[in-house]
PDB file of C-alpha atoms and ligand atoms in Angstrom:
ATOM      1  CA  MET M  50      18.157  -5.371 -38.244  1.00  0.00           C
ATOM      2  CA  LYS M  51      17.871  -7.222 -34.928  1.00  0.00           C
ATOM      3  CA  THR M  52      14.654  -8.968 -33.979  1.00  0.00           C
ATOM      4  CA  PHE M  53      13.266  -8.233 -30.522  1.00  0.00           C
ATOM      5  CA  TYR M  54      10.929 -10.309 -28.384  1.00  0.00           C
ATOM      6  CA  SER M  55       8.751  -9.412 -25.455  1.00  0.00           C
ATOM      7  CA  VAL M  56       8.729 -12.127 -22.765  1.00  0.00           C
ATOM      8  CA  ARG M  57       6.107 -11.786 -20.023  1.00  0.00           C
ATOM      9  CA  MET M  58       5.605 -14.108 -17.079  1.00  0.00           C
ATOM     10  CA  ARG M  59       2.924 -14.170 -14.434  1.00  0.00           C
ATOM     11  CA  ALA M  60       2.319 -16.709 -11.703  1.00  0.00           C
ATOM     12  CA  ALA M  61      -0.616 -17.179  -9.367  1.00  0.00           C
ATOM     13  CA  SER M  62      -1.639 -19.398  -6.495  1.00  0.00           C
ATOM     14  CA  GLY M  63      -5.294 -20.175  -5.824  1.00  0.00           C
ATOM     15  CA  GLY M  64      -6.184 -17.372  -8.232  1.00  0.00           C
ATOM     16  CA  ARG M  65      -4.050 -14.811  -6.339  1.00  0.00           C
ATOM     17  CA  HIS M  66      -1.197 -13.024  -8.093  1.00  0.00           C
ATOM     18  CA  VAL M  67       2.230 -14.254  -6.892  1.00  0.00           C
ATOM     19  CA  SER M  68       4.762 -12.865  -9.331  1.00  0.00           C
ATOM     20  CA  GLY M  69       4.980 -10.976 -12.622  1.00  0.00           C
ATOM     21  CA  GLN M  70       7.969  -9.884 -14.686  1.00  0.00           C
ATOM     22  CA  GLU M  71       8.731  -8.857 -18.205  1.00  0.00           C
ATOM     23  CA  ARG M  72      11.705  -8.413 -20.499  1.00  0.00           C
ATOM     24  CA  ILE M  73      12.422  -7.222 -24.020  1.00  0.00           C
ATOM     25  CA  VAL M  74      15.309  -9.214 -25.475  1.00  0.00           C
ATOM     26  CA  THR M  75      17.000 -10.072 -28.737  1.00  0.00           C
ATOM     27  CA  GLU M  76      16.779 -13.588 -30.172  1.00  0.00           C
ATOM     28  CA  ASP M  77      20.139 -14.731 -28.749  1.00  0.00           C
ATOM     29  CA  LEU M  78      18.843 -14.155 -25.184  1.00  0.00           C
ATOM     30  CA  LEU M  79      15.375 -15.588 -25.680  1.00  0.00           C
ATOM     31  CA  GLU M  80      15.843 -19.107 -24.278  1.00  0.00           C
ATOM     32  CA  GLU M  81      17.777 -18.064 -21.191  1.00  0.00           C
ATOM     33  CA  THR M  82      15.249 -15.296 -20.506  1.00  0.00           C
ATOM     34  CA  ILE M  83      12.314 -17.730 -20.691  1.00  0.00           C
ATOM     35  CA  LEU M  84      14.104 -20.011 -18.223  1.00  0.00           C
ATOM     36  CA  GLU M  85      15.039 -17.121 -15.938  1.00  0.00           C
ATOM     37  CA  LEU M  86      11.439 -15.937 -15.781  1.00  0.00           C
ATOM     38  CA  HIS M  87      10.139 -19.467 -15.268  1.00  0.00           C
ATOM     39  CA  ARG M  88      12.383 -19.778 -12.208  1.00  0.00           C
ATOM     40  CA  ARG M  89      11.578 -16.321 -10.985  1.00  0.00           C
ATOM     41  CA  PRO M  90       8.627 -16.730  -8.536  1.00  0.00           C
ATOM     42  CA  LYS M  91       9.947 -17.208  -5.016  1.00  0.00           C
ATOM     43  CA  GLY M  92       6.674 -18.335  -3.486  1.00  0.00           C
ATOM     44  CA  GLU M  93       4.504 -21.366  -4.307  1.00  0.00           C
ATOM     45  CA  TRP M  94       2.432 -21.150  -7.481  1.00  0.00           C
ATOM     46  CA  ASP M  95      -0.115 -23.397  -9.192  1.00  0.00           C
ATOM     47  CA  PHE M  96      -0.405 -21.388 -12.397  1.00  0.00           C
ATOM     48  CA  GLN M  97       2.285 -19.830 -14.527  1.00  0.00           C
ATOM     49  CA  SER M  98       2.041 -18.299 -17.964  1.00  0.00           C
ATOM     50  CA  ILE M  99       4.978 -17.193 -20.080  1.00  0.00           C
ATOM     51  CA  LYS M 100       4.049 -15.236 -23.173  1.00  0.00           C
ATOM     52  CA  VAL M 101       6.547 -14.605 -25.944  1.00  0.00           C
ATOM     53  CA  GLU M 102       5.757 -12.047 -28.599  1.00  0.00           C
ATOM     54  CA  LYS M 103       7.911 -11.083 -31.577  1.00  0.00           C
ATOM     55  CA  LEU M 104       7.921  -7.290 -31.922  1.00  0.00           C
ATOM     56  CA  SER M 105       7.049  -6.043 -35.370  1.00  0.00           C
ATOM     57  CA  SER M 106       9.667  -3.274 -35.127  1.00  0.00           C
ATOM     58  CA  PRO M 107      12.598  -2.521 -32.800  1.00  0.00           C
ATOM     59  CA  PRO M 108      11.601  -0.841 -29.530  1.00  0.00           C
ATOM     60  CA  GLU M 109      11.989   2.887 -29.130  1.00  0.00           C
ATOM     61  CA  VAL M 110      15.088   3.760 -27.082  1.00  0.00           C
ATOM     62  CA  VAL M 111      14.719   6.386 -24.364  1.00  0.00           C
ATOM     63  CA  GLU M 112      18.039   7.769 -23.169  1.00  0.00           C
ATOM     64  CA  ARG M 113      17.286   8.276 -19.472  1.00  0.00           C
ATOM     65  CA  SER M 114      14.747   7.249 -16.881  1.00  0.00           C
ATOM     66  CA  LEU M 115      12.790   9.662 -14.721  1.00  0.00           C
ATOM     67  CA  PRO M 116      15.114  11.178 -12.095  1.00  0.00           C
ATOM     68  CA  LEU M 117      15.102   9.111  -8.910  1.00  0.00           C
ATOM     69  CA  LYS M 118      14.868  10.674  -5.444  1.00  0.00           C
ATOM     70  CA  ASP M 119      14.506   9.011  -2.055  1.00  0.00           C
ATOM     71  CA  HIS M 120      12.192  10.269   0.708  1.00  0.00           C
ATOM     72  CA  ARG M 121      12.092   8.580   4.111  1.00  0.00           C
ATOM     73  CA  PHE M 122       9.620   9.288   6.884  1.00  0.00           C
ATOM     74  CA  SER M 123       9.110   8.061  10.437  1.00  0.00           C
ATOM     75  CA  CYS M 124       5.562   6.832   9.782  1.00  0.00           C
ATOM     76  CA  VAL M 125       2.984   6.170   7.047  1.00  0.00           C
ATOM     77  CA  PRO M 126       0.739   9.217   7.793  1.00  0.00           C
ATOM     78  CA  LEU M 127       3.710  11.578   7.346  1.00  0.00           C
ATOM     79  CA  ALA M 128       4.641   9.904   4.053  1.00  0.00           C
ATOM     80  CA  HIS M 129       1.060  10.195   2.783  1.00  0.00           C
ATOM     81  CA  SER M 130       0.867  13.867   3.858  1.00  0.00           C
ATOM     82  CA  PHE M 131       4.091  14.588   1.970  1.00  0.00           C
ATOM     83  CA  VAL M 132       2.846  12.956  -1.254  1.00  0.00           C
ATOM     84  CA  SER M 133      -0.615  14.518  -1.147  1.00  0.00           C
ATOM     85  CA  ALA M 134       0.719  18.026  -0.400  1.00  0.00           C
ATOM     86  CA  LEU M 135       3.284  17.736  -3.195  1.00  0.00           C
ATOM     87  CA  PHE M 136       0.710  16.509  -5.729  1.00  0.00           C
ATOM     88  CA  GLU M 137      -1.519  19.470  -4.866  1.00  0.00           C
ATOM     89  CA  GLU M 138       1.250  22.102  -4.906  1.00  0.00           C
ATOM     90  CA  LYS M 139       3.185  20.934  -7.941  1.00  0.00           C
ATOM     91  CA  LEU M 140       0.594  19.117 -10.048  1.00  0.00           C
ATOM     92  CA  GLY M 141      -2.674  20.767  -9.026  1.00  0.00           C
ATOM     93  CA  ILE M 142      -4.263  17.454  -7.987  1.00  0.00           C
ATOM     94  CA  ASP M 143      -6.525  17.928  -4.979  1.00  0.00           C
ATOM     95  CA  ARG M 144      -4.766  16.589  -1.879  1.00  0.00           C
ATOM     96  CA  SER M 145      -7.916  14.960  -0.509  1.00  0.00           C
ATOM     97  CA  LEU M 146      -8.222  12.927  -3.736  1.00  0.00           C
ATOM     98  CA  VAL M 147      -4.609  11.768  -3.376  1.00  0.00           C
ATOM     99  CA  ARG M 148      -5.094  10.919   0.325  1.00  0.00           C
ATOM    100  CA  ARG M 149      -8.227   8.954  -0.478  1.00  0.00           C
ATOM    101  CA  TRP M 150      -6.415   6.870  -3.091  1.00  0.00           C
ATOM    102  CA  LEU M 151      -3.415   6.281  -0.863  1.00  0.00           C
ATOM    103  CA  ALA M 152      -5.806   5.067   1.838  1.00  0.00           C
ATOM    104  CA  LYS M 153      -7.538   2.746  -0.659  1.00  0.00           C
ATOM    105  CA  LEU M 154      -4.266   1.373  -2.007  1.00  0.00           C
ATOM    106  CA  THR M 155      -3.150   0.523   1.517  1.00  0.00           C
ATOM    107  CA  SER M 156      -6.401  -1.191   2.456  1.00  0.00           C
ATOM    108  CA  GLY M 157      -7.329  -3.200  -0.659  1.00  0.00           C
ATOM    109  CA  VAL M 158      -8.308  -1.233  -3.724  1.00  0.00           C
ATOM    110  CA  GLY M 159     -10.339  -3.855  -5.595  1.00  0.00           C
ATOM    111  CA  PRO M 160     -13.790  -5.308  -4.947  1.00  0.00           C
ATOM    112  CA  GLY M 161     -13.934  -7.047  -1.545  1.00  0.00           C
ATOM    113  CA  GLY M 162     -10.527  -5.590  -0.612  1.00  0.00           C
ATOM    114  CA  GLN M 163      -8.638  -7.591  -3.266  1.00  0.00           C
ATOM    115  CA  ASN M 164      -5.480  -6.298  -4.925  1.00  0.00           C
ATOM    116  CA  LEU M 165      -5.881  -5.595  -8.637  1.00  0.00           C
ATOM    117  CA  PRO M 166      -3.756  -7.087 -11.445  1.00  0.00           C
ATOM    118  CA  GLY M 167      -3.048  -3.623 -12.874  1.00  0.00           C
ATOM    119  CA  ALA M 168      -3.571   0.088 -12.293  1.00  0.00           C
ATOM    120  CA  LEU M 169      -6.805   2.025 -11.948  1.00  0.00           C
ATOM    121  CA  LEU M 170      -7.119   5.116 -14.121  1.00  0.00           C
ATOM    122  CA  VAL M 171      -8.432   8.167 -12.272  1.00  0.00           C
ATOM    123  CA  ASP M 172      -9.203  11.582 -13.738  1.00  0.00           C
ATOM    124  CA  PRO M 173      -7.109  14.052 -11.689  1.00  0.00           C
ATOM    125  CA  GLN M 174      -9.674  16.857 -12.065  1.00  0.00           C
ATOM    126  CA  THR M 175     -12.959  15.092 -11.377  1.00  0.00           C
ATOM    127  CA  GLY M 176     -11.783  12.031  -9.434  1.00  0.00           C
ATOM    128  CA  GLU M 177     -13.789   9.789 -11.811  1.00  0.00           C
ATOM    129  CA  VAL M 178     -12.515   6.214 -12.160  1.00  0.00           C
ATOM    130  CA  LEU M 179     -12.062   5.667 -15.904  1.00  0.00           C
ATOM    131  CA  ASN M 180     -11.963   2.669 -18.249  1.00  0.00           C
ATOM    132  CA  GLY M 181     -15.029   1.161 -16.549  1.00  0.00           C
ATOM    133  CA  GLY M 182     -12.845   0.493 -13.482  1.00  0.00           C
ATOM    134  CA  ASN M 183     -10.925  -2.140 -15.455  1.00  0.00           C
ATOM    135  CA  PRO M 184      -7.294  -2.328 -14.319  1.00  0.00           C
ATOM    136  CA  VAL M 185      -4.700  -1.428 -16.952  1.00  0.00           C
ATOM    137  CA  ARG M 186      -1.266  -3.069 -17.161  1.00  0.00           C
ATOM    138  CA  THR M 187       1.790  -1.282 -18.463  1.00  0.00           C
ATOM    139  CA  ILE M 188       3.700  -3.723 -20.664  1.00  0.00           C
ATOM    140  CA  LEU M 189       6.541  -3.685 -23.222  1.00  0.00           C
ATOM    141  CA  PHE M 190       9.267  -1.881 -21.280  1.00  0.00           C
ATOM    142  CA  ASP M 191      12.763  -2.842 -20.145  1.00  0.00           C
ATOM    143  CA  TRP M 192      16.306  -1.532 -19.770  1.00  0.00           C
ATOM    144  CA  LEU M 193      18.636  -1.535 -22.756  1.00  0.00           C
ATOM    145  CA  ASP M 194      21.281  -3.269 -20.639  1.00  0.00           C
ATOM    146  CA  ARG M 195      19.362  -4.685 -17.696  1.00  0.00           C
ATOM    147  CA  PRO M 196      22.248  -6.515 -15.953  1.00  0.00           C
ATOM    148  CA  ARG M 197      24.390  -3.355 -15.913  1.00  0.00           C
ATOM    149  CA  VAL M 198      21.591  -1.098 -14.634  1.00  0.00           C
ATOM    150  CA  LYS M 199      20.692  -3.704 -12.018  1.00  0.00           C
ATOM    151  CA  ARG M 200      24.293  -3.745 -10.740  1.00  0.00           C
ATOM    152  CA  LEU M 201      24.347   0.041 -10.622  1.00  0.00           C
ATOM    153  CA  LEU M 202      21.099   0.294  -8.654  1.00  0.00           C
ATOM    154  CA  LEU M 203      22.011  -2.480  -6.207  1.00  0.00           C
ATOM    155  CA  GLN M 204      25.416  -0.828  -5.585  1.00  0.00           C
ATOM    156  CA  ARG M 205      23.572   2.371  -4.652  1.00  0.00           C
ATOM    157  CA  GLY M 206      21.387   0.515  -2.143  1.00  0.00           C
ATOM    158  CA  PHE M 207      18.260   0.261  -4.296  1.00  0.00           C
ATOM    159  CA  THR M 208      16.473  -3.008  -5.014  1.00  0.00           C
ATOM    160  CA  GLU M 209      15.412  -5.094  -7.978  1.00  0.00           C
ATOM    161  CA  ARG M 210      11.913  -3.769  -7.408  1.00  0.00           C
ATOM    162  CA  THR M 211      13.265  -0.270  -7.982  1.00  0.00           C
ATOM    163  CA  LEU M 212      14.797  -1.512 -11.235  1.00  0.00           C
ATOM    164  CA  ASP M 213      11.422  -2.684 -12.553  1.00  0.00           C
ATOM    165  CA  ALA M 214       9.307   0.116 -11.096  1.00  0.00           C
ATOM    166  CA  LEU M 215      11.603   2.889 -12.371  1.00  0.00           C
ATOM    167  CA  ALA M 216      11.412   1.484 -15.903  1.00  0.00           C
ATOM    168  CA  LEU M 217       7.630   1.113 -15.682  1.00  0.00           C
ATOM    169  CA  ALA M 218       7.099   4.644 -14.313  1.00  0.00           C
ATOM    170  CA  THR M 219       9.361   6.038 -17.048  1.00  0.00           C
ATOM    171  CA  LYS M 220       7.269   4.385 -19.737  1.00  0.00           C
ATOM    172  CA  ASN M 221       4.072   5.627 -18.053  1.00  0.00           C
ATOM    173  CA  ALA M 222       5.326   9.224 -18.097  1.00  0.00           C
ATOM    174  CA  LEU M 223       6.224   8.848 -21.768  1.00  0.00           C
ATOM    175  CA  CYS M 224       2.712   7.612 -22.557  1.00  0.00           C
ATOM    176  CA  GLY M 225       1.072  10.628 -20.919  1.00  0.00           C
ATOM    177  CA  VAL M 226       0.261   9.393 -17.392  1.00  0.00           C
ATOM    178  CA  GLU M 227       0.182  12.715 -15.499  1.00  0.00           C
ATOM    179  CA  ALA M 228       0.999  11.214 -12.128  1.00  0.00           C
ATOM    180  CA  GLU M 229       1.160   7.818 -10.492  1.00  0.00           C
ATOM    181  CA  LEU M 230       0.873   6.341  -6.989  1.00  0.00           C
ATOM    182  CA  CYS M 231       2.256   2.892  -6.178  1.00  0.00           C
ATOM    183  CA  VAL M 232       2.111   0.777  -3.034  1.00  0.00           C
ATOM    184  CA  SER M 233       3.794  -2.631  -3.202  1.00  0.00           C
ATOM    185  CA  ASP M 234       1.542  -5.613  -2.457  1.00  0.00           C
ATOM    186  CA  ASP M 235       4.474  -7.488  -0.881  1.00  0.00           C
ATOM    187  CA  PRO M 236       3.830  -7.633   2.906  1.00  0.00           C
ATOM    188  CA  ASP M 237       7.579  -7.263   3.528  1.00  0.00           C
ATOM    189  CA  TYR M 238       8.130  -4.299   1.210  1.00  0.00           C
ATOM    190  CA  THR M 239       6.877  -0.998   2.593  1.00  0.00           C
ATOM    191  CA  THR M 240       8.637   1.335   0.130  1.00  0.00           C
ATOM    192  CA  GLY M 241       6.363   2.691  -2.569  1.00  0.00           C
ATOM    193  CA  TYR M 242       6.643   5.555  -5.009  1.00  0.00           C
ATOM    194  CA  ALA M 243       4.908   8.574  -6.463  1.00  0.00           C
ATOM    195  CA  ALA M 244       5.911   9.644  -9.969  1.00  0.00           C
ATOM    196  CA  SER M 245       5.218  12.234 -12.627  1.00  0.00           C
ATOM    197  CA  PRO M 246       7.160  13.839 -15.489  1.00  0.00           C
ATOM    198  CA  GLU M 247       7.565  17.021 -13.353  1.00  0.00           C
ATOM    199  CA  LEU M 248       8.412  15.363 -10.029  1.00  0.00           C
ATOM    200  CA  GLY M 249      10.394  12.382 -11.290  1.00  0.00           C
ATOM    201  CA  TYR M 250      10.365   9.030  -9.499  1.00  0.00           C
ATOM    202  CA  LEU M 251      10.028   9.642  -5.766  1.00  0.00           C
ATOM    203  CA  ARG M 252      10.707   6.563  -3.662  1.00  0.00           C
ATOM    204  CA  VAL M 253       8.680   6.982  -0.507  1.00  0.00           C
ATOM    205  CA  ALA M 254       9.081   4.969   2.681  1.00  0.00           C
ATOM    206  CA  PRO M 255       7.080   3.811   4.469  1.00  0.00           C
ATOM    207  CA  MET M 256       4.143   3.991   2.088  1.00  0.00           C
ATOM    208  CA  LYS M 257       2.290   1.265   4.044  1.00  0.00           C
ATOM    209  CA  GLU M 258       2.450  -0.557   7.394  1.00  0.00           C
ATOM    210  CA  LYS M 259       4.684  -3.622   7.783  1.00  0.00           C
ATOM    211  CA  LYS M 260       3.068  -7.000   7.028  1.00  0.00           C
ATOM    212  CA  SER M 261       0.161  -5.431   5.148  1.00  0.00           C
ATOM    213  CA  PRO M 262      -0.703  -7.563   2.092  1.00  0.00           C
ATOM    214  CA  PHE M 263      -2.378  -4.648   0.288  1.00  0.00           C
ATOM    215  CA  GLY M 264      -1.038  -2.605  -2.590  1.00  0.00           C
ATOM    216  CA  GLY M 265      -1.630  -1.429  -6.117  1.00  0.00           C
ATOM    217  CA  ARG M 266      -1.266   1.445  -8.553  1.00  0.00           C
ATOM    218  CA  VAL M 267      -3.316   4.473  -9.550  1.00  0.00           C
ATOM    219  CA  TYR M 268      -2.577   6.373 -12.760  1.00  0.00           C
ATOM    220  CA  PHE M 269      -3.935   9.927 -12.957  1.00  0.00           C
ATOM    221  CA  VAL M 270      -5.024  10.509 -16.561  1.00  0.00           C
ATOM    222  CA  ARG M 271      -7.550  12.992 -17.915  1.00  0.00           C
ATOM    223  CA  LYS M 272     -10.690  11.414 -19.365  1.00  0.00           C
ATOM    224  CA  GLU M 273     -10.135  12.914 -22.814  1.00  0.00           C
ATOM    225  CA  ASN M 274      -6.641  11.342 -22.955  1.00  0.00           C
ATOM    226  CA  ALA M 275      -7.467   7.953 -21.454  1.00  0.00           C
ATOM    227  CA  ARG M 276      -7.924   5.988 -24.675  1.00  0.00           C
ATOM    228  CA  ARG M 277      -4.671   7.247 -26.204  1.00  0.00           C
ATOM    229  CA  VAL M 278      -2.720   6.656 -22.985  1.00  0.00           C
ATOM    230  CA  VAL M 279      -4.027   3.090 -22.564  1.00  0.00           C
ATOM    231  CA  GLU M 280      -3.149   2.293 -26.191  1.00  0.00           C
ATOM    232  CA  CYS M 281       0.406   3.509 -25.574  1.00  0.00           C
ATOM    233  CA  LEU M 282       0.758   1.586 -22.271  1.00  0.00           C
ATOM    234  CA  ARG M 283      -0.247  -1.620 -24.061  1.00  0.00           C
ATOM    235  CA  LYS M 284       1.372  -1.201 -27.463  1.00  0.00           C
ATOM    236  CA  ARG M 285       4.470   1.035 -27.454  1.00  0.00           C
ATOM    237  CA  ALA M 286       7.671  -0.915 -26.793  1.00  0.00           C
ATOM    238  CA  VAL M 287      10.321   1.074 -24.935  1.00  0.00           C
ATOM    239  CA  LEU M 288      13.887   0.358 -23.858  1.00  0.00           C
ATOM    240  CA  ILE M 289      15.501   2.730 -21.361  1.00  0.00           C
ATOM    241  CA  GLY M 290      19.222   3.494 -21.535  1.00  0.00           C
ATOM    242  CA  GLU M 291      20.381   4.942 -18.211  1.00  0.00           C
ATOM    243  CA  PRO M 292      18.853   5.366 -14.779  1.00  0.00           C
ATOM    244  CA  ASN M 293      18.774   9.049 -13.889  1.00  0.00           C
ATOM    245  CA  LEU M 294      20.367   8.882 -10.402  1.00  0.00           C
TER     246      LEU M 294
HETATM  247  C1  PML E  94      11.228   1.182  -4.900  1.00  0.00           C
HETATM  248  O1  PML E  94      11.852   0.477  -4.126  1.00  0.00           O
HETATM  249  O2  PML E  94      11.774   1.949  -5.687  1.00  0.00           O
HETATM  250  C2  PML E  94       9.703   1.086  -4.881  1.00  0.00           C
HETATM  251  C3  PML E  94       9.280  -0.047  -5.710  1.00  0.00           C
HETATM  252  C4  PML E  94       7.814  -0.371  -5.604  1.00  0.00           C
HETATM  253  C5  PML E  94       7.555  -1.658  -6.309  1.00  0.00           C
HETATM  254  C6  PML E  94       6.164  -2.079  -6.283  1.00  0.00           C
HETATM  255  C7  PML E  94       6.078  -3.552  -6.521  1.00  0.00           C
HETATM  256  O3  PML E  94       6.108  -3.936  -7.674  1.00  0.00           O
HETATM  257  O4  PML E  94       6.017  -4.313  -5.571  1.00  0.00           O
END
């Protein structure tokens, strides 16, 4: 039986997040993956951590990702209206709650307007922020054959961010996240996404204004499920076979 490793890198500058990436690889790819992730951050950093963890059992293989659809709008308010109306109609999540969170994500969701190093959990029925407001990171996910899926997505005009975000959103759906909102914190990347098992992975542009440094993620999870979902996001290792394009 093959041994698998999780390799996770994060880099920061002056305490601010600069770059984060993760892979699940077999032993033969371990060294080159560590080096690849070390070289990964494009911007300056003064702190980098690379964590390598041997998985106690092989990751679960999921055949296909969430289905990917692209939605483009002429401005941010139209994009936000589309997402909030859809969440209300298809998922029963109050549109004003969705609008409020989209507004927060695009204006600094953390204390003092900081971006958070993970997602906030919000109950979709009551709007309560769960887990004591502590951000939760989804870890232990990757593509079964990352280079091939990357080529496929780039050929279709998607980006490497899509590659990572589609895998992450697919794992989230598997763990019981009912719906998710994501705004990139990269000032030059205005495409975000909204995802759920019913809706799939909806790339939405523009989710924020150009040059805005704000972004983040909100996971809608019912309070009674929060503990189980967080456990899964942190512990269940998942490899995804094909992008569902
Ligand atoms: C996409 O292009 O599919 C949206 C990706 C959002 C990525 C968020 C981030 O990690 O910056």
